[in-house]
Amino acid sequence: MTAPAIATVTGTVHPEDLGRTLMHEHLLIAYPGAESDTIRPGPSAEERFSICVDRIEEMKDLGFRSMLDPCPADLGRDVELMARVAQKTGFQIICATGLYKEAEGGAAYWKFRNAFSPSVEGMTELFVHELTEGIGSTGIRAGIIKVATGPGRMSDYERMVFEAAARASLATGAPITTHTDQGTVGDVQQRLLTELGVPANRIVIGHSCGTSDGEYHLTIARGGSYLGFDRFGLDMLHPDEERIRSLVRLLRAGAGDRVVVSHDSVWCWRGEPAPRAVLEALTETWNPGHFTLRIAPRLRAEGIAEEAIEALLVDNPRRFFAGEKLPPLS
Ligand SMILES: [Zn+2]
C-alpha cells in the first residue's frame, strides 16, 4: 500500500520525499485588524518575497527540504506568496486550511454568519473545498487543517471550529495540527478530536512545549498523538532550557517517535503588531536555523543520539503525513 500524496503549494509529494522538515514556521502573519493600521503597513510584497526566499535558502543550507506553514485562513495566510517562494527555491511548502482561536482570529465573521445558518457547516464546506479543490481561485490545495484554542479552556466558538475540522478530516483524510496557549488544553483538544472520530495519530498538538508539565506531555503521548515542540527560540513565552528538559524527558520515556520540532517563527508581518526593534531582537533565536544550530548540540550534550535527533526532523514528519500507526506507549 502506498502512502497518500501530500498537497504542497506547488504540487503533490510523497511522505518519503519530504526529507528534513520543520513542522511549524510562518512566511507571513497578519492579525485581523492589521489592515486598519494604514500608517504601518509592514514590508511591501517584493520585500516579503525576498525576506522569505532568504529564510528558505538558509534552511536549505542546513539540509531542510520541506516545511509546514500552518497559518489558518483568518491570520493573513498568503498561499500565492508561499507558491512564488517555493517555485523560486525548489523548497516544499505545505499550507493549511482551518481557523484560528476566538480571541485573535476571524471569529466576528463566523459568529455573525452563524445567526443565519450553522457556521459549523459553512466551515466544514470551506475546509473540504480548500483541501480538495483549492484556496480561492488559486488552485493551491491545503495539506492539513489548523485549529486553535486560547489559554485554559476551549470556547464554544473554538469547539465549533474543532467539530468542522474533524468532519473535514474524516471526509478527506487530511491530518490536523493545533495551536495551544501556555501548554494548556492540548489534552482536551486530543480527546474531542478523537471522540469525533479523528485517529489520534493524525493530530499534532502544537506548542506542547509551552509547559514543563511532564504528566500533560505523557497524557498526549500515550493518547497516540504527536506533540509539537515547535516554539524553540521563543524564550519570551517559555525558556528553551525548559523545552529541552521536557523534550529529553519525553525521549527517555520512549516517546521520541511522536514529537516534531520547529520554532513558530514569523518572517513577515502585515502591520506592526510589535515595535520593529522588538521583532528584530526576537529573530536572533526565533528563526528556522535555531534548532539545528543551537538546540541539537544541547541535546547531544545530554546524550541524545544523532539518529534520535534526526528522527524528529525526518521520520516523524514523514510518518505523521503518511498516517502510519504509532505503537502503544506505556
Ligand atoms: Zn504558528
PDB file of C-alpha atoms in Angstrom, residues 2-248:
ATOM      1  CA  THR A   2       1.445   3.387  -0.918  1.00  0.00           C
ATOM      2  CA  ALA A   3       1.077   6.340   1.417  1.00  0.00           C
ATOM      3  CA  PRO A   4      -1.219   9.142   0.316  1.00  0.00           C
ATOM      4  CA  ALA A   5       0.341  12.035  -1.583  1.00  0.00           C
ATOM      5  CA  ILE A   6       0.627  15.301   0.332  1.00  0.00           C
ATOM      6  CA  ALA A   7      -0.550  18.542  -1.239  1.00  0.00           C
ATOM      7  CA  THR A   8       2.139  21.244  -1.233  1.00  0.00           C
ATOM      8  CA  VAL A   9       1.653  24.730  -2.652  1.00  0.00           C
ATOM      9  CA  THR A  10       3.477  23.624  -5.815  1.00  0.00           C
ATOM     10  CA  GLY A  11       2.056  20.118  -6.304  1.00  0.00           C
ATOM     11  CA  THR A  12       1.937  16.811  -4.505  1.00  0.00           C
ATOM     12  CA  VAL A  13       4.803  14.948  -2.835  1.00  0.00           C
ATOM     13  CA  HIS A  14       5.037  11.546  -1.216  1.00  0.00           C
ATOM     14  CA  PRO A  15       5.792  11.444   2.515  1.00  0.00           C
ATOM     15  CA  GLU A  16       9.137   9.709   1.915  1.00  0.00           C
ATOM     16  CA  ASP A  17      10.216  12.668  -0.255  1.00  0.00           C
ATOM     17  CA  LEU A  18       9.692  15.273   2.487  1.00  0.00           C
ATOM     18  CA  GLY A  19      13.211  14.877   3.860  1.00  0.00           C
ATOM     19  CA  ARG A  20      14.248  17.103   6.717  1.00  0.00           C
ATOM     20  CA  THR A  21      11.132  19.075   7.647  1.00  0.00           C
ATOM     21  CA  LEU A  22      10.166  21.881  10.005  1.00  0.00           C
ATOM     22  CA  MET A  23       6.536  21.425  11.041  1.00  0.00           C
ATOM     23  CA  HIS A  24       5.582  24.952  12.123  1.00  0.00           C
ATOM     24  CA  GLU A  25       7.043  28.141  10.608  1.00  0.00           C
ATOM     25  CA  HIS A  26       5.313  31.131   9.049  1.00  0.00           C
ATOM     26  CA  LEU A  27       6.153  33.165   5.984  1.00  0.00           C
ATOM     27  CA  LEU A  28       3.601  35.839   6.823  1.00  0.00           C
ATOM     28  CA  ILE A  29       1.158  36.574   9.626  1.00  0.00           C
ATOM     29  CA  ALA A  30      -1.467  39.307   9.789  1.00  0.00           C
ATOM     30  CA  TYR A  31      -3.702  39.656  12.803  1.00  0.00           C
ATOM     31  CA  PRO A  32      -7.231  40.681  11.856  1.00  0.00           C
ATOM     32  CA  GLY A  33      -7.103  44.467  12.129  1.00  0.00           C
ATOM     33  CA  ALA A  34      -3.604  44.813  10.674  1.00  0.00           C
ATOM     34  CA  GLU A  35      -5.243  46.200   7.549  1.00  0.00           C
ATOM     35  CA  SER A  36      -6.564  49.110   9.624  1.00  0.00           C
ATOM     36  CA  ASP A  37      -3.073  50.352  10.505  1.00  0.00           C
ATOM     37  CA  THR A  38      -2.528  52.150   7.208  1.00  0.00           C
ATOM     38  CA  ILE A  39       0.394  54.195   8.524  1.00  0.00           C
ATOM     39  CA  ARG A  40       2.335  51.000   9.437  1.00  0.00           C
ATOM     40  CA  PRO A  41       1.694  48.634   6.524  1.00  0.00           C
ATOM     41  CA  GLY A  42       4.802  46.443   7.054  1.00  0.00           C
ATOM     42  CA  PRO A  43       7.088  45.286   4.221  1.00  0.00           C
ATOM     43  CA  SER A  44       5.973  45.571   0.589  1.00  0.00           C
ATOM     44  CA  ALA A  45       5.067  42.483  -1.459  1.00  0.00           C
ATOM     45  CA  GLU A  46       8.529  42.458  -3.062  1.00  0.00           C
ATOM     46  CA  GLU A  47      10.271  42.841   0.299  1.00  0.00           C
ATOM     47  CA  ARG A  48       8.177  39.991   1.719  1.00  0.00           C
ATOM     48  CA  PHE A  49       9.157  37.790  -1.205  1.00  0.00           C
ATOM     49  CA  SER A  50      12.877  38.425  -0.799  1.00  0.00           C
ATOM     50  CA  ILE A  51      12.801  38.020   3.013  1.00  0.00           C
ATOM     51  CA  CYS A  52      11.068  34.632   2.636  1.00  0.00           C
ATOM     52  CA  VAL A  53      13.426  33.458  -0.117  1.00  0.00           C
ATOM     53  CA  ASP A  54      16.411  34.334   2.104  1.00  0.00           C
ATOM     54  CA  ARG A  55      14.970  32.357   5.055  1.00  0.00           C
ATOM     55  CA  ILE A  56      14.330  29.317   2.857  1.00  0.00           C
ATOM     56  CA  GLU A  57      17.854  29.465   1.410  1.00  0.00           C
ATOM     57  CA  GLU A  58      19.194  29.414   4.985  1.00  0.00           C
ATOM     58  CA  MET A  59      17.039  26.357   5.700  1.00  0.00           C
ATOM     59  CA  LYS A  60      18.294  24.629   2.554  1.00  0.00           C
ATOM     60  CA  ASP A  61      21.879  25.262   3.668  1.00  0.00           C
ATOM     61  CA  LEU A  62      21.043  23.345   6.871  1.00  0.00           C
ATOM     62  CA  GLY A  63      19.720  20.391   4.898  1.00  0.00           C
ATOM     63  CA  PHE A  64      15.991  21.087   5.072  1.00  0.00           C
ATOM     64  CA  ARG A  65      13.772  20.292   2.105  1.00  0.00           C
ATOM     65  CA  SER A  66      10.275  20.922   3.421  1.00  0.00           C
ATOM     66  CA  MET A  67       8.198  22.934   5.864  1.00  0.00           C
ATOM     67  CA  LEU A  68       4.654  23.307   7.021  1.00  0.00           C
ATOM     68  CA  ASP A  69       3.251  26.825   7.320  1.00  0.00           C
ATOM     69  CA  PRO A  70       0.126  26.139   9.386  1.00  0.00           C
ATOM     70  CA  CYS A  71      -1.244  29.674   9.055  1.00  0.00           C
ATOM     71  CA  PRO A  72      -5.030  29.370   9.264  1.00  0.00           C
ATOM     72  CA  ALA A  73      -7.299  31.075   6.720  1.00  0.00           C
ATOM     73  CA  ASP A  74      -8.015  34.050   9.005  1.00  0.00           C
ATOM     74  CA  LEU A  75      -4.468  35.037  10.010  1.00  0.00           C
ATOM     75  CA  GLY A  76      -3.158  36.671   6.864  1.00  0.00           C
ATOM     76  CA  ARG A  77      -2.444  33.389   5.052  1.00  0.00           C
ATOM     77  CA  ASP A  78      -0.930  34.164   1.637  1.00  0.00           C
ATOM     78  CA  VAL A  79      -0.651  30.959  -0.388  1.00  0.00           C
ATOM     79  CA  GLU A  80       0.396  32.779  -3.548  1.00  0.00           C
ATOM     80  CA  LEU A  81       3.425  34.177  -1.717  1.00  0.00           C
ATOM     81  CA  MET A  82       4.164  30.636  -0.491  1.00  0.00           C
ATOM     82  CA  ALA A  83       3.896  29.285  -4.046  1.00  0.00           C
ATOM     83  CA  ARG A  84       6.172  32.005  -5.501  1.00  0.00           C
ATOM     84  CA  VAL A  85       8.766  31.338  -2.810  1.00  0.00           C
ATOM     85  CA  ALA A  86       8.516  27.556  -3.251  1.00  0.00           C
ATOM     86  CA  GLN A  87       8.921  27.902  -7.019  1.00  0.00           C
ATOM     87  CA  LYS A  88      11.910  30.199  -6.702  1.00  0.00           C
ATOM     88  CA  THR A  89      13.729  27.988  -4.155  1.00  0.00           C
ATOM     89  CA  GLY A  90      12.592  24.477  -5.110  1.00  0.00           C
ATOM     90  CA  PHE A  91      11.531  24.050  -1.476  1.00  0.00           C
ATOM     91  CA  GLN A  92       8.432  22.051  -0.488  1.00  0.00           C
ATOM     92  CA  ILE A  93       5.896  24.151   1.446  1.00  0.00           C
ATOM     93  CA  ILE A  94       2.662  22.694   2.817  1.00  0.00           C
ATOM     94  CA  CYS A  95      -0.116  25.159   3.656  1.00  0.00           C
ATOM     95  CA  ALA A  96      -3.202  24.784   5.826  1.00  0.00           C
ATOM     96  CA  THR A  97      -6.908  25.406   5.869  1.00  0.00           C
ATOM     97  CA  GLY A  98      -8.662  25.988   9.196  1.00  0.00           C
ATOM     98  CA  LEU A  99      -9.314  28.864  11.585  1.00  0.00           C
ATOM     99  CA  TYR A 100      -7.515  30.492  14.483  1.00  0.00           C
ATOM    100  CA  LYS A 101      -8.536  30.828  18.146  1.00  0.00           C
ATOM    101  CA  GLU A 102     -11.501  33.019  19.007  1.00  0.00           C
ATOM    102  CA  ALA A 103      -9.584  35.924  20.574  1.00  0.00           C
ATOM    103  CA  GLU A 104      -7.187  36.552  17.688  1.00  0.00           C
ATOM    104  CA  GLY A 105      -8.824  35.156  14.546  1.00  0.00           C
ATOM    105  CA  GLY A 106     -11.772  35.848  12.300  1.00  0.00           C
ATOM    106  CA  ALA A 107     -14.466  34.876  14.803  1.00  0.00           C
ATOM    107  CA  ALA A 108     -16.547  38.025  14.167  1.00  0.00           C
ATOM    108  CA  TYR A 109     -17.408  36.860  10.656  1.00  0.00           C
ATOM    109  CA  TRP A 110     -18.285  33.286  11.554  1.00  0.00           C
ATOM    110  CA  LYS A 111     -20.303  34.240  14.634  1.00  0.00           C
ATOM    111  CA  PHE A 112     -22.319  36.750  12.612  1.00  0.00           C
ATOM    112  CA  ARG A 113     -22.939  34.173   9.911  1.00  0.00           C
ATOM    113  CA  ASN A 114     -23.946  31.575  12.495  1.00  0.00           C
ATOM    114  CA  ALA A 115     -27.028  33.678  13.320  1.00  0.00           C
ATOM    115  CA  PHE A 116     -28.411  32.773   9.878  1.00  0.00           C
ATOM    116  CA  SER A 117     -27.076  29.280   9.179  1.00  0.00           C
ATOM    117  CA  PRO A 118     -24.889  26.950  11.256  1.00  0.00           C
ATOM    118  CA  SER A 119     -21.289  28.021  10.801  1.00  0.00           C
ATOM    119  CA  VAL A 120     -20.052  24.524  11.550  1.00  0.00           C
ATOM    120  CA  GLU A 121     -21.490  23.548   8.175  1.00  0.00           C
ATOM    121  CA  GLY A 122     -20.071  26.586   6.392  1.00  0.00           C
ATOM    122  CA  MET A 123     -16.650  25.942   7.922  1.00  0.00           C
ATOM    123  CA  THR A 124     -16.709  22.243   7.019  1.00  0.00           C
ATOM    124  CA  GLU A 125     -17.603  23.120   3.447  1.00  0.00           C
ATOM    125  CA  LEU A 126     -14.747  25.664   3.335  1.00  0.00           C
ATOM    126  CA  PHE A 127     -12.145  23.294   4.792  1.00  0.00           C
ATOM    127  CA  VAL A 128     -13.116  20.446   2.459  1.00  0.00           C
ATOM    128  CA  HIS A 129     -13.057  22.792  -0.542  1.00  0.00           C
ATOM    129  CA  GLU A 130      -9.605  24.123   0.340  1.00  0.00           C
ATOM    130  CA  LEU A 131      -8.279  20.582   0.835  1.00  0.00           C
ATOM    131  CA  THR A 132      -9.726  19.103  -2.341  1.00  0.00           C
ATOM    132  CA  GLU A 133     -10.366  21.908  -4.876  1.00  0.00           C
ATOM    133  CA  GLY A 134      -8.106  24.704  -3.747  1.00  0.00           C
ATOM    134  CA  ILE A 135      -7.915  28.021  -1.928  1.00  0.00           C
ATOM    135  CA  GLY A 136      -9.933  30.783  -3.589  1.00  0.00           C
ATOM    136  CA  SER A 137      -9.205  30.722  -7.314  1.00  0.00           C
ATOM    137  CA  THR A 138      -5.522  29.776  -6.906  1.00  0.00           C
ATOM    138  CA  GLY A 139      -5.890  26.038  -7.440  1.00  0.00           C
ATOM    139  CA  ILE A 140      -3.459  25.641  -4.495  1.00  0.00           C
ATOM    140  CA  ARG A 141      -4.659  22.939  -2.105  1.00  0.00           C
ATOM    141  CA  ALA A 142      -4.167  22.850   1.656  1.00  0.00           C
ATOM    142  CA  GLY A 143      -2.396  19.757   3.020  1.00  0.00           C
ATOM    143  CA  ILE A 144      -3.557  19.972   6.629  1.00  0.00           C
ATOM    144  CA  ILE A 145      -6.211  21.530   8.881  1.00  0.00           C
ATOM    145  CA  LYS A 146      -5.276  24.051  11.593  1.00  0.00           C
ATOM    146  CA  VAL A 147      -7.364  24.597  14.745  1.00  0.00           C
ATOM    147  CA  ALA A 148      -6.622  26.572  17.896  1.00  0.00           C
ATOM    148  CA  THR A 149      -7.614  27.293  21.471  1.00  0.00           C
ATOM    149  CA  GLY A 150      -6.807  30.121  23.848  1.00  0.00           C
ATOM    150  CA  PRO A 151      -5.350  29.591  27.329  1.00  0.00           C
ATOM    151  CA  GLY A 152      -7.080  27.416  29.919  1.00  0.00           C
ATOM    152  CA  ARG A 153     -10.287  26.475  28.127  1.00  0.00           C
ATOM    153  CA  MET A 154     -11.911  25.812  24.779  1.00  0.00           C
ATOM    154  CA  SER A 155     -14.611  28.363  23.930  1.00  0.00           C
ATOM    155  CA  ASP A 156     -17.895  27.454  22.231  1.00  0.00           C
ATOM    156  CA  TYR A 157     -16.684  29.129  19.052  1.00  0.00           C
ATOM    157  CA  GLU A 158     -13.429  27.133  19.120  1.00  0.00           C
ATOM    158  CA  ARG A 159     -15.412  23.940  19.700  1.00  0.00           C
ATOM    159  CA  MET A 160     -17.367  24.705  16.539  1.00  0.00           C
ATOM    160  CA  VAL A 161     -14.117  25.040  14.568  1.00  0.00           C
ATOM    161  CA  PHE A 162     -12.886  21.726  16.009  1.00  0.00           C
ATOM    162  CA  GLU A 163     -16.092  19.989  15.003  1.00  0.00           C
ATOM    163  CA  ALA A 164     -15.815  21.319  11.448  1.00  0.00           C
ATOM    164  CA  ALA A 165     -12.152  20.280  11.331  1.00  0.00           C
ATOM    165  CA  ALA A 166     -13.000  16.740  12.450  1.00  0.00           C
ATOM    166  CA  ARG A 167     -15.735  16.467   9.814  1.00  0.00           C
ATOM    167  CA  ALA A 168     -13.401  17.764   7.095  1.00  0.00           C
ATOM    168  CA  SER A 169     -10.618  15.438   8.222  1.00  0.00           C
ATOM    169  CA  LEU A 170     -12.910  12.418   8.111  1.00  0.00           C
ATOM    170  CA  ALA A 171     -14.255  13.439   4.693  1.00  0.00           C
ATOM    171  CA  THR A 172     -10.819  13.965   3.129  1.00  0.00           C
ATOM    172  CA  GLY A 173      -8.293  12.046   5.224  1.00  0.00           C
ATOM    173  CA  ALA A 174      -6.377  15.269   5.920  1.00  0.00           C
ATOM    174  CA  PRO A 175      -4.431  15.469   9.186  1.00  0.00           C
ATOM    175  CA  ILE A 176      -4.852  18.198  11.816  1.00  0.00           C
ATOM    176  CA  THR A 177      -2.374  20.447  13.598  1.00  0.00           C
ATOM    177  CA  THR A 178      -3.282  22.643  16.551  1.00  0.00           C
ATOM    178  CA  HIS A 179      -2.340  25.769  18.449  1.00  0.00           C
ATOM    179  CA  THR A 180      -2.372  25.778  22.235  1.00  0.00           C
ATOM    180  CA  ASP A 181      -1.508  28.569  24.686  1.00  0.00           C
ATOM    181  CA  GLN A 182       0.768  28.148  27.703  1.00  0.00           C
ATOM    182  CA  GLY A 183       0.771  24.362  27.271  1.00  0.00           C
ATOM    183  CA  THR A 184      -2.895  24.007  28.206  1.00  0.00           C
ATOM    184  CA  VAL A 185      -6.000  22.423  26.602  1.00  0.00           C
ATOM    185  CA  GLY A 186      -3.973  20.121  24.323  1.00  0.00           C
ATOM    186  CA  ASP A 187      -5.361  17.117  26.196  1.00  0.00           C
ATOM    187  CA  VAL A 188      -8.892  18.471  25.724  1.00  0.00           C
ATOM    188  CA  GLN A 189      -8.218  19.013  22.010  1.00  0.00           C
ATOM    189  CA  GLN A 190      -6.984  15.443  21.644  1.00  0.00           C
ATOM    190  CA  ARG A 191      -9.971  13.994  23.485  1.00  0.00           C
ATOM    191  CA  LEU A 192     -12.519  15.988  21.493  1.00  0.00           C
ATOM    192  CA  LEU A 193     -10.999  15.259  18.087  1.00  0.00           C
ATOM    193  CA  THR A 194     -10.616  11.543  18.770  1.00  0.00           C
ATOM    194  CA  GLU A 195     -14.169  11.361  20.156  1.00  0.00           C
ATOM    195  CA  LEU A 196     -15.293  12.912  16.894  1.00  0.00           C
ATOM    196  CA  GLY A 197     -13.550  10.058  15.069  1.00  0.00           C
ATOM    197  CA  VAL A 198     -10.184  11.503  14.059  1.00  0.00           C
ATOM    198  CA  PRO A 199      -7.414   8.919  14.586  1.00  0.00           C
ATOM    199  CA  ALA A 200      -5.040  10.169  17.300  1.00  0.00           C
ATOM    200  CA  ASN A 201      -2.001   9.692  15.084  1.00  0.00           C
ATOM    201  CA  ARG A 202      -3.436  12.193  12.577  1.00  0.00           C
ATOM    202  CA  ILE A 203      -3.138  15.009  15.123  1.00  0.00           C
ATOM    203  CA  VAL A 204      -0.211  17.228  16.167  1.00  0.00           C
ATOM    204  CA  ILE A 205      -0.895  19.011  19.455  1.00  0.00           C
ATOM    205  CA  GLY A 206       1.030  22.184  18.740  1.00  0.00           C
ATOM    206  CA  HIS A 207       3.056  24.304  21.155  1.00  0.00           C
ATOM    207  CA  SER A 208       3.096  21.461  23.690  1.00  0.00           C
ATOM    208  CA  CYS A 209       6.495  22.805  24.732  1.00  0.00           C
ATOM    209  CA  GLY A 210       4.753  25.793  26.343  1.00  0.00           C
ATOM    210  CA  THR A 211       4.662  23.941  29.674  1.00  0.00           C
ATOM    211  CA  SER A 212       7.099  21.835  31.704  1.00  0.00           C
ATOM    212  CA  ASP A 213       4.259  19.616  32.972  1.00  0.00           C
ATOM    213  CA  GLY A 214       5.564  16.123  32.236  1.00  0.00           C
ATOM    214  CA  GLU A 215       2.233  14.437  33.005  1.00  0.00           C
ATOM    215  CA  TYR A 216       0.500  16.675  30.454  1.00  0.00           C
ATOM    216  CA  HIS A 217       3.079  15.681  27.844  1.00  0.00           C
ATOM    217  CA  LEU A 218       2.761  11.968  28.641  1.00  0.00           C
ATOM    218  CA  THR A 219      -1.044  12.089  28.522  1.00  0.00           C
ATOM    219  CA  ILE A 220      -0.900  13.373  24.955  1.00  0.00           C
ATOM    220  CA  ALA A 221       1.898  10.965  24.001  1.00  0.00           C
ATOM    221  CA  ARG A 222       0.055   7.956  25.480  1.00  0.00           C
ATOM    222  CA  GLY A 223      -3.086   9.131  23.704  1.00  0.00           C
ATOM    223  CA  GLY A 224      -1.196   8.437  20.488  1.00  0.00           C
ATOM    224  CA  SER A 225      -0.835  11.942  19.036  1.00  0.00           C
ATOM    225  CA  TYR A 226       2.237  13.919  18.095  1.00  0.00           C
ATOM    226  CA  LEU A 227       3.498  16.685  20.353  1.00  0.00           C
ATOM    227  CA  GLY A 228       4.698  19.876  18.706  1.00  0.00           C
ATOM    228  CA  PHE A 229       7.870  21.109  20.390  1.00  0.00           C
ATOM    229  CA  ASP A 230       7.598  23.903  17.947  1.00  0.00           C
ATOM    230  CA  ARG A 231       8.449  27.140  19.690  1.00  0.00           C
ATOM    231  CA  PHE A 232      12.196  26.777  20.194  1.00  0.00           C
ATOM    232  CA  GLY A 233      13.728  30.241  20.357  1.00  0.00           C
ATOM    233  CA  LEU A 234      10.642  31.893  21.827  1.00  0.00           C
ATOM    234  CA  ASP A 235      12.199  32.290  25.257  1.00  0.00           C
ATOM    235  CA  MET A 236       9.874  35.210  25.878  1.00  0.00           C
ATOM    236  CA  LEU A 237       6.993  32.719  26.332  1.00  0.00           C
ATOM    237  CA  HIS A 238       8.822  29.741  27.896  1.00  0.00           C
ATOM    238  CA  PRO A 239      12.583  29.246  28.222  1.00  0.00           C
ATOM    239  CA  ASP A 240      14.426  26.943  25.816  1.00  0.00           C
ATOM    240  CA  GLU A 241      16.103  25.488  28.870  1.00  0.00           C
ATOM    241  CA  GLU A 242      12.728  24.086  29.973  1.00  0.00           C
ATOM    242  CA  ARG A 243      11.742  22.997  26.466  1.00  0.00           C
ATOM    243  CA  ILE A 244      14.983  20.994  26.228  1.00  0.00           C
ATOM    244  CA  ARG A 245      14.451  19.416  29.651  1.00  0.00           C
ATOM    245  CA  SER A 246      10.900  18.335  28.737  1.00  0.00           C
ATOM    246  CA  LEU A 247      11.978  17.040  25.343  1.00  0.00           C
ATOM    247  CA  VAL A 248      14.805  14.964  26.827  1.00  0.00           C
TER     248      VAL A 248
END
